[in-house]
């Protein structure tokens, strides 16, 4: 459009390239030239790519990942679809609860959910010890059980994608059909379903991608159940001896390949339309109160109890017990684990220092959220309101990090940022918290971009053109027109990415500086050392604190905006 | 125009400011050390300056060092030993705790630009492997090497690439007394492998003492026989856990009945009054040799060497065996140091040679990991 816009476009494209694409590229390059990033040039045969079929561990990981992701995507989409359909049509009390649970599950890190399940279903877990249900253990710790657990925690992606689609656009067709005498089910089958299909596919792909790229759940389950997945094998290829960076690269290559296929499916189905999950323009339509509202309320509540109540509830209960397997007696209850959290003494290892870890995590997440929002704003602006030639590249880069799991991003960051020549430049960021911030920004950008695209989609470009004609610069257009109109969703985007980066286990475990305590690591380690009370108390406090913070900041934002508006007028 | 550019610049400037801020805050945490020449060599004062001749001889060389904090990667004692060492010698040391596999991986990941100075870990095979690949400082003979006992001296490699500090049992037989009677409990490793019921041990790829455990069996029986025995064992029920902590937990919960458990963990459970009995097989427990080694690329060789000298001192080793922690269960290798009384006083060790363990490391670990998923 004009040179200054091109410069902005170029700037953010370069930034996304460095933050997101370059690390991925480094991982893939390492497959072809292993050792390149250690300053040695060794040629490699591409035969390594095929080695995945020869090593049982890697082959099994690939198969496990694909099975898990396919199963979870399918069941998660069914659950999400049913719930979204009910949600779009009926009005009953549990709806609010459903929405809230969906968001909590979306933000809650999968390793915490997994730990809750392990404590519930493990051989010394609550189901076993208290309820006497021995079948729970054998049901959960097998592939189908994992699909079940994953579906219960990943369905919100499908739910939100489908809800977003079934809440607008298609009502009038449904009314037309109803006027012509069609029954609700017929309307759903012949009108709504076909129109909603893209959103189902979108939901399915999102769940699929999120599951196959998930690190937390396999990491948490690794202590109790042998079910290697791609992400965990990538992590273990570089965090065990013998170290196989080359093989980690190959595994990452397969992972990215699968994700690209899923993404292509998504793109083809959606045509050129945008991803509409996580958006802020839910149009409220009048909903009908169902005749048997109590039944809906009951069923939904039971379901939510299973998906969120079991894992979180188990953690909460265990955090109050002296001995996890000790039974439900008054003598077994204690607040010691909480006291220990705040006493600052963590026992054997300094890495278990909770308060310090929490403080570090909060600061890092806040910085990552702020910057990702800022960059996301410029990217979304470029994508929505300009004709920049860099648009396809921006699209690509901003989506890629959605597809690149934290573990892969993590190795790429080690390759790139632990280079000797960066030291004299003062840019040797490996082993400093800044690198976790940068990686966090990279991880949060796709979400920031998507949310803001959703918000900007409602704005008309004509205002901007008018402003441009009047001589307003790009910066003025951003500041005075787009920002005020989109600020509410900006705030939500920032808070959401804050919520997710606080708990990011994969990047934290790969990039943390020596002896640097971070909250997800504290929890994970305590769990690994079998200090369940400490781990669960930390989980409860962290989740509570982050949710509280998000609620407060949102309220503060609302008040602040109102105050601003009053002062302006 | 300026304004437009200004905004763009502001993003970058903000990012850079942020990085600086963060690295500054890291520095105050002691993560990244300031390059200053203020401190070259040990701080004098405290009990440290009189700590022994070795320290005196070191100060003369201190021009070599940058005076920065040195980093120790280790799997035991780390939180305890760093402040003690600094207190006694004045050299600044930051100890980082890793599992054995983790530490090796970290060293590997950093090979382009190593961030560590000293390594102290179990498993001389893996450390030998590092030495063979030119990661370690060699051909420097510590003065305190003379303090070692006869068996201690026999573990010192010819190229002085690492130095033995102590040895402990990578695995003793531990069983849950509520599930297994003393008559039924295996007392030899043959019986352990033939035990009729679920057994378990730690993962050699992850836990530091687990490769010494597995490699001892492989060396004892020969690779082929050992593979056969493990295959049978996997079929009859062998649970592999990432580390020894979870192994102990599984033994308590009844998930496994018998375990090849690292002695720290075994005695810790027994002493805590849990229903666990420990057997030190008469043919010997697979030994885990704890060694210290210096990075070839250390910028602070004087401080790093001081740490090695410190670890070889009988006083240091005595202090460690007196610790009120299960880490103190080991056989010290300095002459005249008393080991913990609770453990088997005459326990024998099975210890493969460093060369053998190093040469077979990749092969055995890979084979094991693949068996584990079958």
mmCIF file of C-alpha atoms in Angstrom, chain A residues 113-137 139-141 148-149 305-306 309-315 317-318 324 527 536:
data_model
loop_
_atom_site.group_PDB
_atom_site.id
_atom_site.type_symbol
_atom_site.label_atom_id
_atom_site.label_comp_id
_atom_site.label_asym_id
_atom_site.label_seq_id
_atom_site.Cartn_x
_atom_site.Cartn_y
_atom_site.Cartn_z
ATOM 1 C CA UNK A 113 -4.496 -32.570 34.332
ATOM 2 C CA UNK A 114 -2.475 -35.720 33.719
ATOM 3 C CA UNK A 115 -1.047 -35.659 37.228
ATOM 4 C CA UNK A 116 -4.549 -35.374 38.613
ATOM 5 C CA UNK A 117 -5.522 -38.472 36.660
ATOM 6 C CA UNK A 118 -2.437 -40.354 37.745
ATOM 7 C CA UNK A 119 -3.195 -39.602 41.380
ATOM 8 C CA UNK A 120 -6.778 -40.636 40.843
ATOM 9 C CA UNK A 121 -6.271 -43.769 38.804
ATOM 10 C CA UNK A 122 -2.758 -44.913 39.699
ATOM 11 C CA UNK A 123 -2.223 -48.124 41.600
ATOM 12 C CA UNK A 124 -1.909 -46.136 44.830
ATOM 13 C CA UNK A 125 -4.449 -43.534 43.688
ATOM 14 C CA UNK A 126 -7.729 -42.433 45.179
ATOM 15 C CA UNK A 127 -9.939 -44.654 43.036
ATOM 16 C CA UNK A 128 -7.981 -47.649 44.214
ATOM 17 C CA UNK A 129 -7.453 -46.790 47.840
ATOM 18 C CA UNK A 130 -10.687 -45.059 48.709
ATOM 19 C CA UNK A 131 -13.315 -46.212 46.305
ATOM 20 C CA UNK A 132 -11.964 -49.725 45.884
ATOM 21 C CA UNK A 133 -12.349 -49.434 42.133
ATOM 22 C CA UNK A 134 -9.414 -51.448 40.868
ATOM 23 C CA UNK A 135 -10.689 -51.503 37.287
ATOM 24 C CA UNK A 136 -10.045 -47.755 37.001
ATOM 25 C CA UNK A 137 -6.288 -48.327 36.968
ATOM 26 C CA UNK A 139 -8.851 -48.798 32.237
ATOM 27 C CA UNK A 140 -6.919 -45.517 32.341
ATOM 28 C CA UNK A 141 -3.420 -46.879 31.817
ATOM 29 C CA UNK A 148 -10.451 -40.977 27.041
ATOM 30 C CA UNK A 149 -8.466 -38.753 29.381
ATOM 31 C CA UNK A 305 -17.269 -33.158 36.999
ATOM 32 C CA UNK A 306 -15.519 -35.916 35.106
ATOM 33 C CA UNK A 309 -13.545 -32.293 38.695
ATOM 34 C CA UNK A 310 -11.629 -35.560 38.773
ATOM 35 C CA UNK A 311 -8.182 -34.241 37.890
ATOM 36 C CA UNK A 312 -8.396 -30.934 39.741
ATOM 37 C CA UNK A 313 -10.426 -32.346 42.612
ATOM 38 C CA UNK A 314 -7.978 -35.200 43.093
ATOM 39 C CA UNK A 315 -5.091 -32.758 43.202
ATOM 40 C CA UNK A 317 -7.686 -33.625 47.933
ATOM 41 C CA UNK A 318 -4.175 -35.044 47.735
ATOM 42 C CA UNK A 324 -1.590 -39.945 49.504
ATOM 43 C CA UNK A 527 5.832 -35.096 41.232
ATOM 44 C CA UNK A 536 -0.531 -30.873 44.291
#
